[in-house]
Amino acid sequence: MEIIRTEKLEKIYQDNGVPVKALDDVDLTINTGDYVVIAGPSGSGKTTLLNLIGALDKPTSGKIFFESEDISKKTKKELSEIRLNKLGFIFQAYNLIPVLTAIENIEFSMMLLGVPEKERTERALAIMDELEIKELADKRPNEMSGGQQQRVAVARAIVNNPTIVLADEPTANLDSKTGSNLLDLMEQMNKEKNITFVFSSHDKQVIERAKRLIILKDGRIE
Amino acid sequence: MKLLLKLAWRNIWRNKRRSILTLTAITFATLSAVAMRGVQIGTYNVNIKNAVEMFSGYIQIQRDGYQKNPSLNKAFRITDEIRNALNTTPRIKSYTTRIHAQGLISFKDNSQGAAIFGIDPQTEKEVTHLLDRIDEGSFFNSAGSKEIVIGAKLLGNLNAEIGDTVVILSQGFDGALGNQKFIISGTAKFGSPEFDAMGVFMGIESANDLLSMYGNIHALVINLNSLDEIETVRNNLNEKISDRKLAVLSWGEVMPDLKQSIEFDNISGVFFLLILIVIVAFGILNTVLMSVTERFNEFGVTLSIGMPQLKLVYLVLMEIIFITIIGIVLGDIIGGIINYYIVQNPIELGSELGWIYEEYGFLPQIQSTMERSIFINTSITVFVISVLSSIYPLVKVYRLEPLKGIRYT
Ligand SMILES: Nc1ncnc2c1ncn2[C@@H]1O[C@H](COP(=O)(O)OP(=O)(O)OP(=O)(O)O)[C@@H](O)[C@H]1O
Ligand SMILES: [Mg+2]
């Protein structure tokens, strides 16, 4: 089933009055269960594309359909609701709220959805169990390694059963072994739970393991 | 909701130094406001109480218009209704009656202007400390006595001595001139030139005779326990007394000069406090802005995962409110301790400063008060100022775009 479809997507940034074309004529479809990697050199538009699909930004022209609904013209508030309800995010860094423990971070996104406290804790524990990070429950981000933090971020991203999880260079700050473990985890979630993942990366490891590879160059799909 | 509170609480302690700085500023503003207002209002209160109990009484009943423009014939009789009102109104401790007049006092070749007060020493001493003002000699003790007490300066101006006989001349209620002989039994000192150089106190019955008042009086002076009973008693009396020609006046109306100088001083005190609080407000604005800007990347991530913008604003607001409330409570407690200490141990000013105070008719004493309104008003003001000075940083949070935040990474 189609989750996201873009049509002639174009994004032009104004960089001190100079227009910079970051995306040009991008047509892309992502379906349920996909495990997609967007690759390309630095400055090729990976983050820009991910931000547009992730309802974090609006295109200059073109359309983005999320579950067949055009979201390119929605308001800030509507986009925020879509992100909360349908999307999971894993960023490169600063994923977690520093003053909250791992389990509280995972509960946080459920709190935003209004999940009752008791259910929140149960679900957070269950997902941590599944990801084998239960022992991190009461640790704060600064007491965890980068890999551990990213695993907690994965837990937070998928705990609300999002339609799709977007990850912008999730392994960029990790050594290759830790990165590989994180990829194992996401692959497993993709297989077992049929969660759809879209990554951006120029990490070889990530690209090699892609089920579907999209290569961007100068804002265009090659 | 609980998680959000927890988050707000922990965020405060994340940058301990800054939070403690903000907290200190708020505590300091609150406690100085409480202490300064306490001393101001406390000192006003003892001075007012002193002035009131010295002569004017808490409340006076007069003919309407007498206060502004006194004249002998603006007098009234104590009717049964008035007596009844006085006896049935709670909180009235005691009352006394007075006659006021202008006249001349002569001893041998000397004549001086006299402000004549007819009083009843037996009831007067239940209402004011007038009788304690005796300097030399003694006070007469009956309302019909032919003895008088005059201002200490007046005695000197007349070149008279205690025990001398003087003549007092005055126009009476019926227009005819009356003159009678009196014996000076003592002198009184008030520290006010008006009384010391002109005051003549005689029994109210003698004054009634001299001035042909036929039982009319000029003022009914009422004693209460405390200043804050005035409004209630006054309203009560106004309801019970149907004679619209009578006015129930508070001390402030009887002594407008005192009231005005207090109000003026009060305004300057409030103004000073406002300046202090505005300075603190800028401090708060600054620290909140810093703490918010520092966390833009973190806020960006929370906005990205779908936290509503308003909830984020609410989170930051809660942090501010937490700090503010702690600061206010601490400030109220410390300020309260200071006020309590001063109430228990009023500061007596040394003779030099004290002299200046007395010159202006103030007691040489600094007193405070535990009046609840001081704490309430201060707390509300500091709270409002603190929230107001956070508006700008809050708007910045409200406008933050998730991507702008993330790009800080
Ligand atoms: N906010 C912005 N303002 C101006 N130009 C921008 C902005 N964001 C991105 N760009 C430009 O758009 C182009 C695409 O940037 P983008 O961040 O999408 O690339 P990327 O593929 O994610 O690169 P990297 O691998 O370095 O993360 C670049 O030329 C970049 O300089
Ligand atoms: Mg990028």
Short mmCIF file of N, CA and C in Angstrom, two decimals, chain B residues 161-291:
data_model
loop_
_atom_site.label_atom_id
_atom_site.label_comp_id
_atom_site.label_asym_id
_atom_site.label_seq_id
_atom_site.Cartn_x
_atom_site.Cartn_y
_atom_site.Cartn_z
N GLU B 161 1.92 83.01 85.62
CA GLU B 161 2.41 81.82 86.30
C GLU B 161 1.25 80.95 86.70
N ILE B 162 1.55 79.72 86.99
CA ILE B 162 0.49 78.82 87.42
C ILE B 162 -0.11 79.35 88.72
N GLY B 163 -1.43 79.36 88.76
CA GLY B 163 -2.11 79.90 89.93
C GLY B 163 -2.66 81.30 89.68
N ASP B 164 -2.17 81.96 88.60
CA ASP B 164 -2.68 83.30 88.27
C ASP B 164 -4.10 83.21 87.71
N THR B 165 -4.79 84.31 87.85
CA THR B 165 -6.15 84.37 87.32
C THR B 165 -6.12 85.15 86.01
N VAL B 166 -6.75 84.60 84.99
CA VAL B 166 -6.79 85.25 83.68
C VAL B 166 -8.24 85.49 83.28
N VAL B 167 -8.41 86.35 82.29
CA VAL B 167 -9.75 86.60 81.77
C VAL B 167 -9.82 86.06 80.35
N ILE B 168 -10.87 85.33 80.06
CA ILE B 168 -11.05 84.83 78.70
C ILE B 168 -12.28 85.47 78.09
N LEU B 169 -12.05 85.98 76.88
CA LEU B 169 -13.10 86.74 76.21
C LEU B 169 -13.42 86.04 74.90
N SER B 170 -14.72 85.88 74.64
CA SER B 170 -15.08 85.23 73.38
C SER B 170 -16.50 85.57 72.99
N GLN B 171 -16.74 85.52 71.70
CA GLN B 171 -18.10 85.75 71.24
C GLN B 171 -18.88 84.45 71.40
N GLY B 172 -20.08 84.58 71.95
CA GLY B 172 -20.85 83.38 72.24
C GLY B 172 -21.73 82.94 71.07
N PHE B 173 -22.40 81.84 71.29
CA PHE B 173 -23.30 81.20 70.33
C PHE B 173 -24.40 82.18 69.88
N ASP B 174 -24.83 83.02 70.82
CA ASP B 174 -25.91 83.96 70.53
C ASP B 174 -25.40 85.29 70.01
N GLY B 175 -24.09 85.40 69.80
CA GLY B 175 -23.53 86.63 69.26
C GLY B 175 -23.02 87.57 70.32
N ALA B 176 -23.46 87.43 71.53
CA ALA B 176 -23.03 88.32 72.60
C ALA B 176 -21.62 87.97 73.05
N LEU B 177 -20.86 88.98 73.48
CA LEU B 177 -19.52 88.72 73.99
C LEU B 177 -19.61 88.22 75.43
N GLY B 178 -18.86 87.18 75.71
CA GLY B 178 -18.83 86.70 77.09
C GLY B 178 -17.43 86.82 77.63
N ASN B 179 -17.28 87.12 78.89
CA ASN B 179 -15.96 87.04 79.48
C ASN B 179 -16.04 86.53 80.89
N GLN B 180 -15.08 85.67 81.21
CA GLN B 180 -15.08 85.06 82.53
C GLN B 180 -13.66 84.92 83.03
N LYS B 181 -13.55 84.80 84.34
CA LYS B 181 -12.24 84.62 84.96
C LYS B 181 -11.96 83.14 85.17
N PHE B 182 -10.70 82.77 84.93
CA PHE B 182 -10.28 81.38 85.18
C PHE B 182 -8.93 81.38 85.88
N ILE B 183 -8.67 80.29 86.58
CA ILE B 183 -7.36 80.15 87.24
C ILE B 183 -6.53 79.14 86.45
N ILE B 184 -5.28 79.53 86.17
CA ILE B 184 -4.41 78.61 85.45
C ILE B 184 -3.93 77.53 86.43
N SER B 185 -4.30 76.27 86.12
CA SER B 185 -3.90 75.19 87.04
C SER B 185 -2.70 74.42 86.51
N GLY B 186 -2.39 74.63 85.25
CA GLY B 186 -1.26 73.88 84.71
C GLY B 186 -0.97 74.26 83.27
N THR B 187 0.16 73.74 82.78
CA THR B 187 0.48 73.96 81.36
C THR B 187 0.64 72.61 80.68
N ALA B 188 0.42 72.63 79.37
CA ALA B 188 0.56 71.41 78.58
C ALA B 188 1.53 71.65 77.45
N LYS B 189 2.23 70.58 77.03
CA LYS B 189 3.19 70.67 75.91
C LYS B 189 2.83 69.62 74.87
N PHE B 190 2.74 70.06 73.60
CA PHE B 190 2.37 69.12 72.53
C PHE B 190 3.47 68.97 71.49
N GLY B 191 4.36 69.95 71.42
CA GLY B 191 5.33 69.94 70.34
C GLY B 191 4.75 70.56 69.08
N SER B 192 3.51 70.99 69.14
CA SER B 192 2.93 71.66 67.98
C SER B 192 2.67 73.11 68.36
N PRO B 193 3.22 74.05 67.58
CA PRO B 193 3.14 75.47 67.94
C PRO B 193 1.70 75.93 68.13
N GLU B 194 0.82 75.38 67.31
CA GLU B 194 -0.58 75.77 67.37
C GLU B 194 -1.15 75.58 68.78
N PHE B 195 -0.86 74.40 69.33
CA PHE B 195 -1.37 74.10 70.68
C PHE B 195 -0.55 74.80 71.76
N ASP B 196 0.76 74.76 71.60
CA ASP B 196 1.61 75.28 72.67
C ASP B 196 1.48 76.78 72.86
N ALA B 197 1.22 77.51 71.77
CA ALA B 197 1.16 78.96 71.89
C ALA B 197 -0.26 79.50 71.99
N MET B 198 -1.27 78.62 71.74
CA MET B 198 -2.64 79.12 71.72
C MET B 198 -3.64 78.29 72.51
N GLY B 199 -3.25 77.06 72.82
CA GLY B 199 -4.23 76.15 73.39
C GLY B 199 -4.70 76.55 74.78
N VAL B 200 -6.00 76.56 74.95
CA VAL B 200 -6.60 76.80 76.26
C VAL B 200 -7.64 75.70 76.50
N PHE B 201 -7.40 74.90 77.52
CA PHE B 201 -8.33 73.79 77.80
C PHE B 201 -9.12 74.09 79.05
N MET B 202 -10.44 74.01 78.90
CA MET B 202 -11.28 74.24 80.08
C MET B 202 -12.35 73.16 80.14
N GLY B 203 -13.05 73.09 81.23
CA GLY B 203 -14.12 72.12 81.35
C GLY B 203 -15.22 72.41 80.35
N ILE B 204 -15.85 71.37 79.85
CA ILE B 204 -16.84 71.59 78.80
C ILE B 204 -18.06 72.35 79.32
N GLU B 205 -18.39 72.16 80.57
CA GLU B 205 -19.54 72.90 81.11
C GLU B 205 -19.22 74.37 81.27
N SER B 206 -17.98 74.65 81.65
CA SER B 206 -17.56 76.05 81.75
C SER B 206 -17.57 76.69 80.37
N ALA B 207 -17.11 75.95 79.37
CA ALA B 207 -17.12 76.47 78.00
C ALA B 207 -18.55 76.70 77.53
N ASN B 208 -19.43 75.78 77.89
CA ASN B 208 -20.84 75.90 77.55
C ASN B 208 -21.41 77.21 78.12
N ASP B 209 -21.00 77.52 79.31
CA ASP B 209 -21.41 78.73 80.00
C ASP B 209 -20.86 79.98 79.34
N LEU B 210 -19.53 79.97 79.16
CA LEU B 210 -18.82 81.11 78.60
C LEU B 210 -19.35 81.46 77.22
N LEU B 211 -19.65 80.42 76.42
CA LEU B 211 -20.01 80.64 75.02
C LEU B 211 -21.51 80.54 74.79
N SER B 212 -22.26 80.36 75.84
CA SER B 212 -23.71 80.21 75.74
C SER B 212 -24.09 79.17 74.70
N MET B 213 -23.56 77.99 74.85
CA MET B 213 -23.81 76.95 73.85
C MET B 213 -25.14 76.22 74.07
N TYR B 214 -25.75 76.38 75.19
CA TYR B 214 -27.02 75.71 75.51
C TYR B 214 -26.96 74.20 75.23
N GLY B 215 -25.87 73.61 75.58
CA GLY B 215 -25.77 72.15 75.44
C GLY B 215 -25.32 71.69 74.06
N ASN B 216 -25.05 72.62 73.16
CA ASN B 216 -24.53 72.22 71.84
C ASN B 216 -23.02 71.96 71.93
N ILE B 217 -22.58 71.06 71.10
CA ILE B 217 -21.14 70.77 71.07
C ILE B 217 -20.64 70.82 69.62
N HIS B 218 -19.31 70.76 69.44
CA HIS B 218 -18.75 70.81 68.08
C HIS B 218 -18.22 69.46 67.61
N ALA B 219 -17.78 68.68 68.55
CA ALA B 219 -17.21 67.40 68.11
C ALA B 219 -17.49 66.30 69.12
N LEU B 220 -17.79 65.14 68.56
CA LEU B 220 -17.92 63.95 69.38
C LEU B 220 -16.75 63.06 68.97
N VAL B 221 -15.87 62.80 69.90
CA VAL B 221 -14.62 62.12 69.56
C VAL B 221 -14.71 60.66 70.01
N ILE B 222 -14.44 59.76 69.07
CA ILE B 222 -14.69 58.34 69.33
C ILE B 222 -13.38 57.55 69.34
N ASN B 223 -13.28 56.67 70.31
CA ASN B 223 -12.08 55.85 70.44
C ASN B 223 -12.35 54.40 70.03
N LEU B 224 -11.44 53.85 69.24
CA LEU B 224 -11.55 52.45 68.83
C LEU B 224 -10.29 51.71 69.26
N ASN B 225 -10.23 50.42 68.91
CA ASN B 225 -9.03 49.66 69.25
C ASN B 225 -7.94 49.76 68.20
N SER B 226 -8.36 49.81 66.94
CA SER B 226 -7.33 49.85 65.91
C SER B 226 -7.83 50.56 64.67
N LEU B 227 -6.86 50.96 63.85
CA LEU B 227 -7.15 51.75 62.66
C LEU B 227 -8.04 51.01 61.67
N ASP B 228 -7.89 49.69 61.61
CA ASP B 228 -8.66 49.00 60.57
C ASP B 228 -10.12 48.78 60.96
N GLU B 229 -10.49 49.26 62.13
CA GLU B 229 -11.91 49.16 62.48
C GLU B 229 -12.69 50.38 62.00
N ILE B 230 -11.95 51.39 61.55
CA ILE B 230 -12.59 52.68 61.26
C ILE B 230 -13.73 52.57 60.25
N GLU B 231 -13.42 51.90 59.12
CA GLU B 231 -14.43 51.90 58.05
C GLU B 231 -15.74 51.24 58.49
N THR B 232 -15.61 50.11 59.17
CA THR B 232 -16.81 49.40 59.61
C THR B 232 -17.63 50.26 60.56
N VAL B 233 -16.94 50.82 61.55
CA VAL B 233 -17.66 51.61 62.55
C VAL B 233 -18.31 52.82 61.90
N ARG B 234 -17.57 53.42 61.00
CA ARG B 234 -18.07 54.60 60.33
C ARG B 234 -19.34 54.29 59.53
N ASN B 235 -19.29 53.18 58.77
CA ASN B 235 -20.48 52.78 58.01
C ASN B 235 -21.65 52.51 58.92
N ASN B 236 -21.33 51.85 60.03
CA ASN B 236 -22.35 51.53 61.01
C ASN B 236 -23.03 52.77 61.55
N LEU B 237 -22.20 53.75 61.90
CA LEU B 237 -22.75 55.00 62.45
C LEU B 237 -23.56 55.74 61.40
N ASN B 238 -23.06 55.77 60.21
CA ASN B 238 -23.78 56.46 59.13
C ASN B 238 -25.17 55.87 58.92
N GLU B 239 -25.25 54.54 59.07
CA GLU B 239 -26.55 53.89 58.91
C GLU B 239 -27.49 54.27 60.03
N LYS B 240 -26.94 54.39 61.23
CA LYS B 240 -27.80 54.57 62.40
C LYS B 240 -28.17 56.02 62.66
N ILE B 241 -27.38 56.94 62.14
CA ILE B 241 -27.67 58.35 62.41
C ILE B 241 -28.38 58.94 61.21
N SER B 242 -29.63 59.39 61.44
CA SER B 242 -30.43 59.83 60.30
C SER B 242 -30.21 61.31 59.99
N ASP B 243 -29.66 62.05 60.95
CA ASP B 243 -29.48 63.49 60.74
C ASP B 243 -28.43 63.74 59.66
N ARG B 244 -28.90 64.16 58.49
CA ARG B 244 -27.99 64.34 57.35
C ARG B 244 -27.07 65.55 57.53
N LYS B 245 -27.36 66.36 58.54
CA LYS B 245 -26.49 67.53 58.75
C LYS B 245 -25.23 67.15 59.52
N LEU B 246 -25.17 65.91 59.96
CA LEU B 246 -24.00 65.47 60.70
C LEU B 246 -23.08 64.67 59.79
N ALA B 247 -21.79 64.79 60.06
CA ALA B 247 -20.81 64.04 59.26
C ALA B 247 -19.99 63.16 60.19
N VAL B 248 -19.78 61.91 59.75
CA VAL B 248 -18.92 61.01 60.52
C VAL B 248 -17.55 61.01 59.83
N LEU B 249 -16.55 61.56 60.48
CA LEU B 249 -15.25 61.76 59.84
C LEU B 249 -14.20 60.83 60.44
N SER B 250 -13.32 60.34 59.57
CA SER B 250 -12.21 59.53 60.07
C SER B 250 -11.04 60.46 60.40
N TRP B 251 -10.02 59.91 61.04
CA TRP B 251 -8.87 60.74 61.42
C TRP B 251 -8.27 61.48 60.23
N GLY B 252 -8.30 60.83 59.06
CA GLY B 252 -7.71 61.41 57.87
C GLY B 252 -8.41 62.69 57.45
N GLU B 253 -9.71 62.75 57.71
CA GLU B 253 -10.45 63.96 57.36
C GLU B 253 -10.27 65.04 58.41
N VAL B 254 -10.05 64.59 59.64
CA VAL B 254 -9.85 65.55 60.72
C VAL B 254 -8.42 66.12 60.66
N MET B 255 -7.47 65.26 60.23
CA MET B 255 -6.08 65.73 60.11
C MET B 255 -5.60 65.55 58.68
N PRO B 256 -6.13 66.32 57.73
CA PRO B 256 -5.79 66.12 56.32
C PRO B 256 -4.30 66.29 56.03
N ASP B 257 -3.64 67.16 56.78
CA ASP B 257 -2.21 67.38 56.53
C ASP B 257 -1.41 66.12 56.79
N LEU B 258 -1.70 65.49 57.91
CA LEU B 258 -1.00 64.25 58.26
C LEU B 258 -1.26 63.20 57.19
N LYS B 259 -2.53 63.10 56.82
CA LYS B 259 -2.88 62.09 55.84
C LYS B 259 -2.15 62.34 54.52
N GLN B 260 -2.10 63.60 54.12
CA GLN B 260 -1.45 63.92 52.85
C GLN B 260 0.05 63.63 52.89
N SER B 261 0.68 64.01 53.98
CA SER B 261 2.13 63.79 54.00
C SER B 261 2.44 62.29 54.02
N ILE B 262 1.57 61.51 54.64
CA ILE B 262 1.76 60.06 54.61
C ILE B 262 1.55 59.53 53.20
N GLU B 263 0.52 60.01 52.54
CA GLU B 263 0.26 59.53 51.19
C GLU B 263 1.41 59.86 50.24
N PHE B 264 1.94 61.05 50.43
CA PHE B 264 3.05 61.47 49.57
C PHE B 264 4.26 60.56 49.79
N ASP B 265 4.56 60.35 51.05
CA ASP B 265 5.68 59.48 51.40
C ASP B 265 5.45 58.07 50.86
N ASN B 266 4.22 57.63 50.95
CA ASN B 266 3.85 56.30 50.49
C ASN B 266 4.10 56.15 48.99
N ILE B 267 3.71 57.14 48.24
CA ILE B 267 3.89 57.08 46.79
C ILE B 267 5.37 56.96 46.45
N SER B 268 6.20 57.75 47.13
CA SER B 268 7.62 57.68 46.82
C SER B 268 8.17 56.29 47.16
N GLY B 269 7.65 55.68 48.22
CA GLY B 269 8.06 54.32 48.57
C GLY B 269 7.66 53.31 47.51
N VAL B 270 6.43 53.41 47.04
CA VAL B 270 5.93 52.48 46.02
C VAL B 270 6.74 52.65 44.73
N PHE B 271 7.03 53.89 44.41
CA PHE B 271 7.79 54.19 43.21
C PHE B 271 9.18 53.54 43.26
N PHE B 272 9.80 53.68 44.41
CA PHE B 272 11.12 53.08 44.59
C PHE B 272 11.06 51.57 44.39
N LEU B 273 10.04 50.98 44.96
CA LEU B 273 9.88 49.52 44.82
C LEU B 273 9.67 49.12 43.37
N LEU B 274 8.89 49.93 42.65
CA LEU B 274 8.64 49.61 41.25
C LEU B 274 9.96 49.59 40.47
N ILE B 275 10.81 50.56 40.76
CA ILE B 275 12.11 50.59 40.08
C ILE B 275 12.87 49.31 40.37
N LEU B 276 12.89 48.93 41.64
CA LEU B 276 13.58 47.70 42.03
C LEU B 276 13.03 46.50 41.26
N ILE B 277 11.70 46.44 41.18
CA ILE B 277 11.08 45.28 40.56
C ILE B 277 11.33 45.27 39.06
N VAL B 278 11.36 46.45 38.45
CA VAL B 278 11.63 46.51 37.01
C VAL B 278 13.05 46.00 36.72
N ILE B 279 13.98 46.37 37.60
CA ILE B 279 15.35 45.88 37.42
C ILE B 279 15.37 44.36 37.48
N VAL B 280 14.67 43.82 38.47
CA VAL B 280 14.61 42.37 38.59
C VAL B 280 13.94 41.76 37.36
N ALA B 281 12.94 42.45 36.84
CA ALA B 281 12.23 41.94 35.66
C ALA B 281 13.19 41.78 34.49
N PHE B 282 14.07 42.74 34.31
CA PHE B 282 15.03 42.64 33.22
C PHE B 282 15.97 41.45 33.43
N GLY B 283 16.32 41.23 34.68
CA GLY B 283 17.14 40.07 35.00
C GLY B 283 16.43 38.78 34.61
N ILE B 284 15.16 38.71 34.92
CA ILE B 284 14.40 37.50 34.61
C ILE B 284 14.31 37.32 33.09
N LEU B 285 13.99 38.42 32.41
CA LEU B 285 13.90 38.37 30.95
C LEU B 285 15.19 37.78 30.36
N ASN B 286 16.28 38.29 30.89
CA ASN B 286 17.57 37.87 30.39
C ASN B 286 17.84 36.38 30.61
N THR B 287 17.63 35.92 31.84
CA THR B 287 17.96 34.52 32.12
C THR B 287 16.99 33.58 31.40
N VAL B 288 15.74 33.95 31.34
CA VAL B 288 14.78 33.07 30.66
C VAL B 288 15.12 32.99 29.17
N LEU B 289 15.46 34.14 28.61
CA LEU B 289 15.81 34.17 27.20
C LEU B 289 17.03 33.26 26.94
N MET B 290 18.00 33.36 27.83
CA MET B 290 19.19 32.54 27.68
C MET B 290 18.84 31.06 27.77
N SER B 291 18.06 30.73 28.77
CA SER B 291 17.77 29.31 28.98
C SER B 291 16.95 28.75 27.82
#
